[in-house]
Amino acid sequence: MKELILIAIGAALVNNVVLSQFLGLCPFLGVSKKVKTAAGMGMAVIFVITISSLLTSIIYKFILVPTEMTYLNTIVFILVIAALVQFVEMVLKKMSPSLYEALGVYLPLITTNCAVLGVALLNVQNSYGILESVVNGLGTAIGFTISIVIMAGIRERNEYNDISPALKGTPIVLVTAGLMAIAFSGFSGLL
Amino acid sequence: MNKCTERLYNGLIKENPTFVMMLGMCPTLAVTSSLQNGFGMGMTTMVVLTASNAIISLLRKVIPDKVRMPAFIVIVASFVTIVQFMLEAYLPSLNASLGIYIPLIVVNCIILGRAEAYASKNPVLPSIFDGIGMGLGFTFGLSCLGFFRELVGSGTVLSHRIIPDEYCIKIIGLAPGAFFVLAVLVAVQNTIRLSKGKEPKELKCVADCSACRNQCEERGKNFDESTKQISVKNTDDSTDKNTNKDNKEEA
């Protein structure tokens, strides 16, 4: 139990997926204009990464390892993730229209988000079991949500600031991300 | 042959993936902490890009239009796996320092973007040169960033000491420095663009790391509409609340 908590905290705060590993930067910079949309994106990412890390670790353990085809993991994982996102989208549309309305727009955007594949590969690299993989995926996704929501909050306030024209838009967002990365590096003493 | 040199020029300068198109930002920020890593990542991407462009261009009439994205992904992923094994065998130190970013080349938008925009519509030879040109452009961009960050961050160039240790700005070599360097780069470009009277630059391909070209516009539209709906709902809610408050006050 203690190990699982350590994995989750490590994934969410210490090795934050966006700010220290640079995975999933595109949605982080693109969908962080409003807190509401950022939170929606974060929820969709939590949903997809948790399911995908469960599925990929099951496939790795019960199909790839027994058949000695672990070298195919990149190909298998990317296809599984792409298919999974499509499938989740269809299921949600049919089973839970309200949830689909909340997350549906964001789902296609994460099909090939590098964070999803990155987590699946990291699980294999660190030789996590199935439960550990799910916890790691959940922690990573929560870390993503934390950082994108904070970013959106800062950006909403930044709108009213007087920023020099050259720095307006993307550059100031990147500077903000850098400062957030410094803040998050304070967590590195935690473990 | 003229078309081939034009492709090289296009990839290196006119549509440089790092400086002009701003594609593939994840590896750009992650591996440029030193010149060696940046150069290695760029060359690896170039090999994958050239090989996958060649195969996709050869198969462009065979692959049905509906399943082209999965087909492209499988081709790219196969080459990434091959390249990863070659690196493990011949350059183990580079493989160790690039780590997880080698398999993540699969979701690099440069590769799927070029497959979609160029290789799936053009003959083999220009596609190969397009891959080489884009790959060289990416290598050039990563090497420049890596050179700068290594020089300022740890005072060395390819592990040869240039600046004494006590004069280095350590943060530039660490994770936050990557964001700052990129911010300065975009800001410089914006200054040039503003002085020419153009619009400042926005990061394209905002939400999806790959499969950008054709899907981004379409999804972007859907996305804009949906966010609009959300914001409209918000304003409705707030006005409702306000009216409720008013009613209460009146009551």
Tab-separated table of C-alpha atoms in Angstrom:
chain	number	residue	atom	x	y	z
A	1	MET	CA	0.000	0.000	0.000
A	2	LYS	CA	2.763	2.403	0.945
A	3	GLU	CA	4.503	1.714	-2.339
A	4	LEU	CA	1.367	2.466	-4.331
A	5	ILE	CA	0.931	5.825	-2.590
A	6	LEU	CA	4.564	6.636	-3.309
A	7	ILE	CA	4.097	5.771	-6.990
A	8	ALA	CA	0.984	7.953	-7.215
A	9	ILE	CA	2.590	10.968	-5.526
A	10	GLY	CA	5.744	10.538	-7.555
A	11	ALA	CA	3.795	10.451	-10.807
A	12	ALA	CA	1.468	13.329	-9.957
A	13	LEU	CA	3.788	15.850	-8.328
A	14	VAL	CA	7.470	14.941	-8.358
A	15	ASN	CA	7.789	13.787	-11.968
A	16	ASN	CA	4.917	15.864	-13.285
A	17	VAL	CA	4.129	14.626	-16.762
A	18	VAL	CA	3.984	18.054	-18.397
A	19	LEU	CA	6.380	20.169	-16.412
A	20	SER	CA	9.268	17.781	-15.912
A	21	GLN	CA	8.797	15.116	-18.589
A	22	PHE	CA	7.391	17.321	-21.374
A	23	LEU	CA	4.710	14.846	-22.436
A	24	GLY	CA	1.320	16.091	-23.582
A	25	LEU	CA	2.533	19.621	-24.225
A	26	CYS	CA	0.186	20.239	-27.153
A	27	PRO	CA	-3.063	20.044	-25.150
A	28	PHE	CA	-1.335	21.751	-22.221
A	29	LEU	CA	-0.608	24.810	-24.377
A	30	GLY	CA	-3.678	24.538	-26.599
A	31	VAL	CA	-6.625	23.772	-24.307
A	32	SER	CA	-5.660	25.902	-21.315
A	33	LYS	CA	-7.436	29.152	-22.134
A	34	LYS	CA	-10.380	28.611	-19.764
A	35	VAL	CA	-10.495	26.759	-16.450
A	36	LYS	CA	-13.698	24.975	-17.441
A	37	THR	CA	-12.358	23.519	-20.689
A	38	ALA	CA	-9.049	22.701	-19.015
A	39	ALA	CA	-10.856	20.768	-16.291
A	40	GLY	CA	-12.891	18.902	-18.917
A	41	MET	CA	-9.731	17.984	-20.775
A	42	GLY	CA	-8.141	16.872	-17.518
A	43	MET	CA	-11.107	14.613	-16.703
A	44	ALA	CA	-10.986	13.043	-20.163
A	45	VAL	CA	-7.241	12.457	-19.791
A	46	ILE	CA	-7.721	10.832	-16.352
A	47	PHE	CA	-10.395	8.578	-17.831
A	48	VAL	CA	-8.392	7.506	-20.880
A	49	ILE	CA	-4.968	7.122	-19.255
A	50	THR	CA	-6.317	5.009	-16.390
A	51	ILE	CA	-8.162	2.640	-18.719
A	52	SER	CA	-5.317	2.508	-21.207
A	53	SER	CA	-2.680	1.731	-18.589
A	54	LEU	CA	-4.889	-1.080	-17.279
A	55	LEU	CA	-5.419	-2.481	-20.764
A	56	THR	CA	-1.827	-2.137	-21.982
A	57	SER	CA	-0.401	-3.732	-18.849
A	58	ILE	CA	-2.844	-6.654	-19.152
A	59	ILE	CA	-1.926	-7.106	-22.828
A	60	TYR	CA	1.765	-6.860	-22.013
A	61	LYS	CA	1.614	-9.365	-19.183
A	62	PHE	CA	-0.752	-11.948	-20.655
A	63	ILE	CA	-0.110	-11.714	-24.411
A	64	LEU	CA	3.258	-10.175	-25.208
A	65	VAL	CA	5.361	-11.773	-22.461
A	66	PRO	CA	4.101	-15.396	-22.867
A	67	THR	CA	4.506	-15.219	-26.659
A	68	GLU	CA	7.938	-13.549	-26.319
A	69	MET	CA	6.935	-10.611	-28.474
A	70	THR	CA	7.759	-7.815	-26.041
A	71	TYR	CA	9.756	-6.061	-28.760
A	72	LEU	CA	6.444	-5.240	-30.475
A	73	ASN	CA	5.256	-3.161	-27.515
A	74	THR	CA	5.407	0.255	-29.238
A	75	ILE	CA	3.313	-0.898	-32.203
A	76	VAL	CA	0.814	-2.811	-30.080
A	77	PHE	CA	0.386	-0.026	-27.517
A	78	ILE	CA	-0.237	2.747	-30.040
A	79	LEU	CA	-2.839	0.682	-31.883
A	80	VAL	CA	-4.533	-0.398	-28.662
A	81	ILE	CA	-4.692	3.188	-27.429
A	82	ALA	CA	-6.075	4.525	-30.714
A	83	ALA	CA	-8.708	1.790	-30.824
A	84	LEU	CA	-9.521	2.228	-27.133
A	85	VAL	CA	-10.219	5.941	-27.486
A	86	GLN	CA	-12.556	5.316	-30.435
A	87	PHE	CA	-14.275	2.560	-28.478
A	88	VAL	CA	-14.669	4.639	-25.320
A	89	GLU	CA	-16.146	7.418	-27.425
A	90	MET	CA	-18.733	5.070	-28.947
A	91	VAL	CA	-19.617	3.450	-25.626
A	92	LEU	CA	-20.020	6.781	-23.879
A	93	LYS	CA	-22.204	8.083	-26.693
A	94	LYS	CA	-24.529	5.115	-26.315
A	95	MET	CA	-24.458	4.424	-22.574
A	96	SER	CA	-24.026	7.766	-20.891
A	97	PRO	CA	-24.951	10.765	-23.060
A	98	SER	CA	-24.402	13.211	-20.205
A	99	LEU	CA	-20.836	12.031	-19.636
A	100	TYR	CA	-20.303	12.036	-23.400
A	101	GLU	CA	-21.465	15.625	-23.551
A	102	ALA	CA	-18.955	16.566	-20.882
A	103	LEU	CA	-15.948	14.618	-22.196
A	104	GLY	CA	-16.842	13.825	-25.811
A	105	VAL	CA	-15.158	16.816	-27.434
A	106	TYR	CA	-11.889	16.110	-25.713
A	107	LEU	CA	-11.694	12.391	-26.454
A	108	PRO	CA	-10.592	12.588	-30.118
A	109	LEU	CA	-7.975	15.125	-29.093
A	110	ILE	CA	-6.182	12.594	-26.886
A	111	THR	CA	-6.088	9.711	-29.373
A	112	THR	CA	-2.408	10.116	-29.947
A	113	ASN	CA	-1.490	12.378	-27.056
A	114	CYS	CA	2.097	11.464	-26.246
A	115	ALA	CA	1.327	11.256	-22.520
A	116	VAL	CA	-0.955	8.234	-23.007
A	117	LEU	CA	1.654	6.231	-24.908
A	118	GLY	CA	4.374	7.594	-22.630
A	119	VAL	CA	2.679	6.239	-19.499
A	120	ALA	CA	2.145	2.823	-21.093
A	121	LEU	CA	5.826	2.631	-22.044
A	122	LEU	CA	7.017	3.895	-18.657
A	123	ASN	CA	4.962	1.181	-16.943
A	124	VAL	CA	6.816	-1.422	-18.972
A	125	GLN	CA	10.186	0.264	-18.490
A	126	ASN	CA	9.775	0.336	-14.712
A	127	SER	CA	8.413	-3.255	-14.810
A	128	TYR	CA	5.271	-2.332	-12.888
A	129	GLY	CA	2.573	-4.953	-12.277
A	130	ILE	CA	-1.028	-4.383	-13.291
A	131	LEU	CA	-2.152	-2.622	-10.098
A	132	GLU	CA	0.986	-0.474	-9.982
A	133	SER	CA	0.492	0.471	-13.642
A	134	VAL	CA	-3.060	1.629	-13.015
A	135	VAL	CA	-1.972	3.665	-10.001
A	136	ASN	CA	0.901	5.166	-11.974
A	137	GLY	CA	-1.456	6.030	-14.850
A	138	LEU	CA	-3.990	7.598	-12.519
A	139	GLY	CA	-1.298	9.602	-10.727
A	140	THR	CA	0.197	10.830	-13.988
A	141	ALA	CA	-3.212	11.892	-15.279
A	142	ILE	CA	-4.019	13.691	-12.037
A	143	GLY	CA	-0.686	15.490	-12.324
A	144	PHE	CA	-1.633	16.543	-15.850
A	145	THR	CA	-5.015	17.814	-14.652
A	146	ILE	CA	-3.466	19.752	-11.770
A	147	SER	CA	-0.981	21.499	-14.027
A	148	ILE	CA	-3.422	22.289	-16.862
A	149	VAL	CA	-6.039	23.702	-14.458
A	150	ILE	CA	-3.467	25.884	-12.675
A	151	MET	CA	-2.204	27.023	-16.071
A	152	ALA	CA	-5.731	27.931	-17.215
A	153	GLY	CA	-6.323	29.876	-14.006
A	154	ILE	CA	-3.146	31.892	-14.554
A	155	ARG	CA	-3.986	32.472	-18.210
A	156	GLU	CA	-7.463	33.780	-17.372
A	157	ARG	CA	-5.886	36.433	-15.162
A	158	ASN	CA	-3.126	37.115	-17.687
A	159	GLU	CA	-5.741	38.251	-20.214
A	160	TYR	CA	-6.121	41.559	-18.388
A	161	ASN	CA	-2.435	42.193	-17.899
A	162	ASP	CA	-0.446	44.652	-19.941
A	163	ILE	CA	2.024	42.410	-21.759
A	164	SER	CA	4.480	43.705	-24.344
A	165	PRO	CA	3.269	42.807	-27.859
A	166	ALA	CA	6.193	40.487	-28.611
A	167	LEU	CA	5.496	38.371	-25.539
A	168	LYS	CA	1.723	38.248	-25.994
A	169	GLY	CA	0.193	34.841	-26.682
A	170	THR	CA	2.452	31.821	-26.791
A	171	PRO	CA	5.669	33.268	-25.259
A	172	ILE	CA	4.043	34.425	-22.031
A	173	VAL	CA	2.336	31.034	-21.719
A	174	LEU	CA	5.724	29.339	-22.049
A	175	VAL	CA	7.281	31.660	-19.459
A	176	THR	CA	4.378	30.832	-17.133
A	177	ALA	CA	4.976	27.125	-17.735
A	178	GLY	CA	8.655	27.600	-16.910
A	179	LEU	CA	7.839	29.322	-13.624
A	180	MET	CA	5.373	26.540	-12.807
A	181	ALA	CA	8.098	24.008	-13.553
A	182	ILE	CA	10.367	25.771	-11.042
A	183	ALA	CA	7.560	25.668	-8.474
A	184	PHE	CA	6.933	21.972	-9.105
A	185	SER	CA	10.637	21.172	-8.810
A	186	GLY	CA	10.159	22.083	-5.143
A	187	PHE	CA	8.355	18.767	-4.795
A	188	SER	CA	11.506	16.843	-5.698
A	189	GLY	CA	12.520	16.575	-2.048
A	190	LEU	CA	9.213	14.895	-1.230
A	191	LEU	CA	10.227	11.298	-1.924
B	1	MET	CA	16.618	16.581	-59.514
B	2	ASN	CA	15.536	20.190	-59.220
B	3	LYS	CA	12.471	19.152	-57.266
B	4	CYS	CA	14.648	17.226	-54.800
B	5	THR	CA	16.873	20.203	-53.975
B	6	GLU	CA	13.748	22.303	-53.643
B	7	ARG	CA	12.456	19.758	-51.065
B	8	LEU	CA	15.727	19.980	-49.100
B	9	TYR	CA	15.561	23.798	-49.071
B	10	ASN	CA	11.906	23.632	-48.064
B	11	GLY	CA	12.620	21.347	-45.094
B	12	LEU	CA	15.750	23.103	-43.890
B	13	ILE	CA	14.679	26.735	-44.188
B	14	LYS	CA	11.280	27.567	-45.638
B	15	GLU	CA	9.204	25.198	-43.522
B	16	ASN	CA	11.746	24.390	-40.813
B	17	PRO	CA	9.835	22.172	-38.368
B	18	THR	CA	11.340	23.688	-35.225
B	19	PHE	CA	11.692	27.388	-35.991
B	20	VAL	CA	8.926	28.020	-38.536
B	21	MET	CA	6.265	25.324	-38.129
B	22	MET	CA	6.813	24.731	-34.381
B	23	LEU	CA	5.967	21.040	-34.646
B	24	GLY	CA	7.104	18.199	-32.408
B	25	MET	CA	7.452	20.347	-29.324
B	26	CYS	CA	7.576	17.469	-26.815
B	27	PRO	CA	10.959	16.060	-27.943
B	28	THR	CA	12.202	19.559	-28.772
B	29	LEU	CA	11.894	20.606	-25.154
B	30	ALA	CA	12.729	17.282	-23.561
B	31	VAL	CA	15.986	16.208	-25.180
B	32	THR	CA	17.760	19.500	-25.916
B	33	SER	CA	19.566	19.713	-22.595
B	34	SER	CA	22.803	18.990	-24.481
B	35	LEU	CA	24.047	19.276	-28.060
B	36	GLN	CA	24.757	15.560	-28.316
B	37	ASN	CA	21.225	14.561	-27.280
B	38	GLY	CA	19.595	17.116	-29.566
B	39	PHE	CA	21.678	16.021	-32.551
B	40	GLY	CA	21.067	12.327	-31.811
B	41	MET	CA	17.321	12.818	-31.504
B	42	GLY	CA	17.240	14.831	-34.736
B	43	MET	CA	19.166	12.185	-36.688
B	44	THR	CA	16.995	9.367	-35.286
B	45	THR	CA	13.852	11.219	-36.306
B	46	MET	CA	15.347	11.864	-39.739
B	47	VAL	CA	16.015	8.168	-40.342
B	48	VAL	CA	12.479	7.218	-39.309
B	49	LEU	CA	10.958	10.053	-41.328
B	50	THR	CA	12.877	9.237	-44.514
B	51	ALA	CA	12.169	5.509	-44.338
B	52	SER	CA	8.484	5.904	-43.502
B	53	ASN	CA	8.040	8.571	-46.205
B	54	ALA	CA	9.558	6.176	-48.757
B	55	ILE	CA	7.335	3.248	-47.784
B	56	ILE	CA	4.177	5.344	-47.498
B	57	SER	CA	4.853	6.887	-50.879
B	58	LEU	CA	5.350	3.416	-52.394
B	59	LEU	CA	2.091	2.191	-50.854
B	60	ARG	CA	0.097	5.350	-51.499
B	61	LYS	CA	-2.088	3.722	-54.169
B	62	VAL	CA	-2.598	0.515	-52.166
B	63	ILE	CA	-3.711	1.962	-48.822
B	64	PRO	CA	-7.462	2.684	-48.778
B	65	ASP	CA	-8.275	6.239	-47.843
B	66	LYS	CA	-10.425	5.314	-44.836
B	67	VAL	CA	-7.759	3.371	-42.947
B	68	ARG	CA	-4.744	5.445	-43.947
B	69	MET	CA	-4.074	6.828	-40.454
B	70	PRO	CA	-3.768	3.415	-38.732
B	71	ALA	CA	-1.722	2.179	-41.688
B	72	PHE	CA	0.674	5.134	-41.410
B	73	ILE	CA	0.952	4.627	-37.655
B	74	VAL	CA	1.845	0.947	-38.084
B	75	ILE	CA	4.517	1.775	-40.689
B	76	VAL	CA	6.031	4.518	-38.539
B	77	ALA	CA	5.913	2.367	-35.395
B	78	SER	CA	7.718	-0.474	-37.187
B	79	PHE	CA	10.550	1.814	-38.245
B	80	VAL	CA	10.766	3.307	-34.770
B	81	THR	CA	11.128	-0.196	-33.318
B	82	ILE	CA	13.872	-1.051	-35.836
B	83	VAL	CA	15.749	2.174	-35.143
B	84	GLN	CA	15.422	1.624	-31.392
B	85	PHE	CA	17.081	-1.788	-31.710
B	86	MET	CA	19.893	-0.357	-33.851
B	87	LEU	CA	20.536	2.344	-31.246
B	88	GLU	CA	20.496	-0.236	-28.455
B	89	ALA	CA	23.087	-2.276	-30.325
B	90	TYR	CA	25.442	0.381	-31.661
B	91	LEU	CA	24.906	3.547	-29.566
B	92	PRO	CA	23.791	2.310	-26.131
B	93	SER	CA	24.790	5.539	-24.353
B	94	LEU	CA	22.641	7.695	-26.657
B	95	ASN	CA	19.783	5.227	-26.300
B	96	ALA	CA	20.045	5.452	-22.518
B	97	SER	CA	20.041	9.252	-22.461
B	98	LEU	CA	17.124	9.597	-24.916
B	99	GLY	CA	15.217	6.817	-23.167
B	100	ILE	CA	11.474	6.911	-23.602
B	101	TYR	CA	11.585	9.670	-26.213
B	102	ILE	CA	12.790	7.209	-28.879
B	103	PRO	CA	9.564	5.127	-28.927
B	104	LEU	CA	7.613	8.368	-28.618
B	105	ILE	CA	8.822	9.363	-32.102
B	106	VAL	CA	5.706	7.441	-33.220
B	107	VAL	CA	3.452	10.238	-32.011
B	108	ASN	CA	5.673	13.053	-33.276
B	109	CYS	CA	3.477	15.271	-35.437
B	110	ILE	CA	6.249	15.977	-37.947
B	111	ILE	CA	6.254	12.375	-39.147
B	112	LEU	CA	2.520	11.807	-39.507
B	113	GLY	CA	2.129	15.359	-40.776
B	114	ARG	CA	4.627	14.772	-43.606
B	115	ALA	CA	3.115	11.375	-44.394
B	116	GLU	CA	-0.313	12.932	-44.670
B	117	ALA	CA	0.658	16.174	-46.408
B	118	TYR	CA	3.383	15.018	-48.782
B	119	ALA	CA	4.326	11.333	-48.982
B	120	SER	CA	0.782	10.052	-49.512
B	121	LYS	CA	0.379	12.279	-52.581
B	122	ASN	CA	3.795	12.304	-54.258
B	123	PRO	CA	6.220	9.873	-55.954
B	124	VAL	CA	8.968	8.072	-54.073
B	125	LEU	CA	12.098	10.107	-54.813
B	126	PRO	CA	10.713	13.549	-53.873
B	127	SER	CA	9.157	11.975	-50.762
B	128	ILE	CA	12.542	10.607	-49.684
B	129	PHE	CA	14.133	14.007	-50.186
B	130	ASP	CA	11.238	15.626	-48.360
B	131	GLY	CA	11.988	13.311	-45.427
B	132	ILE	CA	15.700	14.111	-45.535
B	133	GLY	CA	15.026	17.846	-45.780
B	134	MET	CA	12.533	17.918	-42.926
B	135	GLY	CA	14.771	15.635	-40.856
B	136	LEU	CA	17.786	17.885	-41.419
B	137	GLY	CA	15.688	20.911	-40.520
B	138	PHE	CA	14.581	19.224	-37.300
B	139	THR	CA	18.175	18.153	-36.516
B	140	PHE	CA	19.361	21.714	-37.149
B	141	GLY	CA	16.701	23.143	-34.843
B	142	LEU	CA	17.361	20.656	-32.038
B	143	SER	CA	21.148	21.077	-32.364
B	144	CYS	CA	20.871	24.877	-32.114
B	145	LEU	CA	18.713	24.660	-28.997
B	146	GLY	CA	20.916	21.930	-27.521
B	147	PHE	CA	24.110	23.894	-28.221
B	148	PHE	CA	22.705	27.010	-26.579
B	149	ARG	CA	21.279	25.230	-23.543
B	150	GLU	CA	24.425	23.170	-22.971
B	151	LEU	CA	26.692	26.218	-23.339
B	152	VAL	CA	24.693	28.449	-20.996
B	153	GLY	CA	23.430	25.752	-18.646
B	154	SER	CA	26.571	23.735	-17.979
B	155	GLY	CA	29.270	25.766	-19.747
B	156	THR	CA	30.333	22.963	-22.080
B	157	VAL	CA	30.106	22.117	-25.780
B	158	LEU	CA	30.080	18.351	-26.459
B	159	SER	CA	31.446	17.894	-22.909
B	160	HIS	CA	34.422	20.237	-23.541
B	161	ARG	CA	34.441	23.016	-20.966
B	162	ILE	CA	34.144	26.536	-22.438
B	163	ILE	CA	32.754	28.610	-19.569
B	164	PRO	CA	33.963	28.042	-15.976
B	165	ASP	CA	31.440	26.287	-13.797
B	166	GLU	CA	30.735	29.226	-11.509
B	167	TYR	CA	29.519	31.454	-14.392
B	168	CYS	CA	26.881	29.050	-15.724
B	169	ILE	CA	23.135	29.684	-15.489
B	170	LYS	CA	22.177	26.209	-14.293
B	171	ILE	CA	18.417	26.653	-14.724
B	172	ILE	CA	18.698	26.911	-18.524
B	173	GLY	CA	19.901	23.306	-18.649
B	174	LEU	CA	17.079	22.037	-16.425
B	175	ALA	CA	13.399	21.517	-17.251
B	176	PRO	CA	12.195	25.120	-16.637
B	177	GLY	CA	14.983	26.444	-18.862
B	178	ALA	CA	13.515	24.577	-21.825
B	179	PHE	CA	10.312	26.592	-21.537
B	180	PHE	CA	12.218	29.863	-21.130
B	181	VAL	CA	14.446	29.243	-24.158
B	182	LEU	CA	11.447	28.384	-26.329
B	183	ALA	CA	9.570	31.452	-25.036
B	184	VAL	CA	12.478	33.701	-26.018
B	185	LEU	CA	12.642	32.027	-29.434
B	186	VAL	CA	8.951	32.663	-30.150
B	187	ALA	CA	9.200	36.193	-28.754
B	188	VAL	CA	12.074	37.002	-31.122
B	189	GLN	CA	10.057	35.670	-34.062
B	190	ASN	CA	7.040	37.699	-32.957
B	191	THR	CA	9.156	40.861	-32.808
B	192	ILE	CA	10.284	40.279	-36.385
B	193	ARG	CA	6.782	39.477	-37.545
B	194	LEU	CA	5.280	42.509	-35.796
B	195	SER	CA	7.887	44.818	-37.341
B	196	LYS	CA	6.822	43.510	-40.760
B	197	GLY	CA	3.193	44.137	-39.858
B	198	LYS	CA	2.196	40.460	-39.631
B	199	GLU	CA	0.151	38.718	-36.976
B	200	PRO	CA	2.120	37.272	-34.027
B	201	LYS	CA	2.681	33.553	-34.043
B	202	GLU	CA	0.359	31.051	-32.397
B	203	LEU	CA	1.311	27.445	-31.798
B	204	LYS	CA	-0.477	25.512	-34.514
B	205	CYS	CA	-1.830	22.025	-34.088
B	206	VAL	CA	-2.971	23.069	-30.701
B	207	ALA	CA	-4.541	20.038	-29.178
B	208	ASP	CA	-3.452	16.921	-30.981
B	209	CYS	CA	0.134	15.809	-31.148
B	210	SER	CA	-0.268	13.977	-34.399
B	211	ALA	CA	-2.561	13.409	-37.302
B	212	CYS	CA	-2.712	17.169	-37.374
B	213	ARG	CA	-2.967	18.154	-40.948
B	214	ASN	CA	-6.439	17.241	-42.010
B	215	GLN	CA	-8.048	16.573	-38.693
B	216	CYS	CA	-6.935	19.609	-36.793
B	217	GLU	CA	-9.023	22.028	-38.825
B	218	GLU	CA	-12.115	19.888	-38.683
B	219	ARG	CA	-11.783	19.112	-34.988
B	220	GLY	CA	-10.706	22.651	-34.279
B	221	LYS	CA	-14.022	23.826	-35.676
B	222	ASN	CA	-16.000	21.307	-33.626
B	223	PHE	CA	-13.933	22.212	-30.623
B	224	ASP	CA	-14.480	25.934	-31.027
B	225	GLU	CA	-18.186	25.395	-31.388
B	226	SER	CA	-18.357	23.220	-28.304
B	227	THR	CA	-16.320	25.634	-26.197
B	228	LYS	CA	-18.606	28.396	-27.421
B	229	GLN	CA	-21.576	26.371	-26.299
B	230	ILE	CA	-19.965	25.833	-22.923
B	231	SER	CA	-19.231	29.526	-22.533
B	232	VAL	CA	-22.758	30.405	-23.681
B	233	LYS	CA	-24.106	28.018	-21.057
B	234	ASN	CA	-21.906	29.687	-18.473
B	235	THR	CA	-23.229	33.123	-19.246
B	236	ASP	CA	-26.772	31.761	-19.182
B	237	ASP	CA	-26.166	30.205	-15.796
B	238	SER	CA	-24.676	33.372	-14.392
B	239	THR	CA	-27.519	35.505	-15.696
B	240	ASP	CA	-29.975	33.022	-14.212
B	241	LYS	CA	-28.224	33.232	-10.870
B	242	ASN	CA	-28.236	37.000	-11.051
B	243	THR	CA	-31.943	37.068	-11.767
B	244	ASN	CA	-32.505	34.591	-8.937
B	245	LYS	CA	-30.551	36.834	-6.606
B	246	ASP	CA	-32.572	39.809	-7.743
B	247	ASN	CA	-35.776	37.901	-7.144
B	248	LYS	CA	-34.617	36.947	-3.675
B	249	GLU	CA	-33.683	40.495	-2.878
B	250	GLU	CA	-37.037	41.661	-4.080
B	251	ALA	CA	-38.727	38.988	-2.016
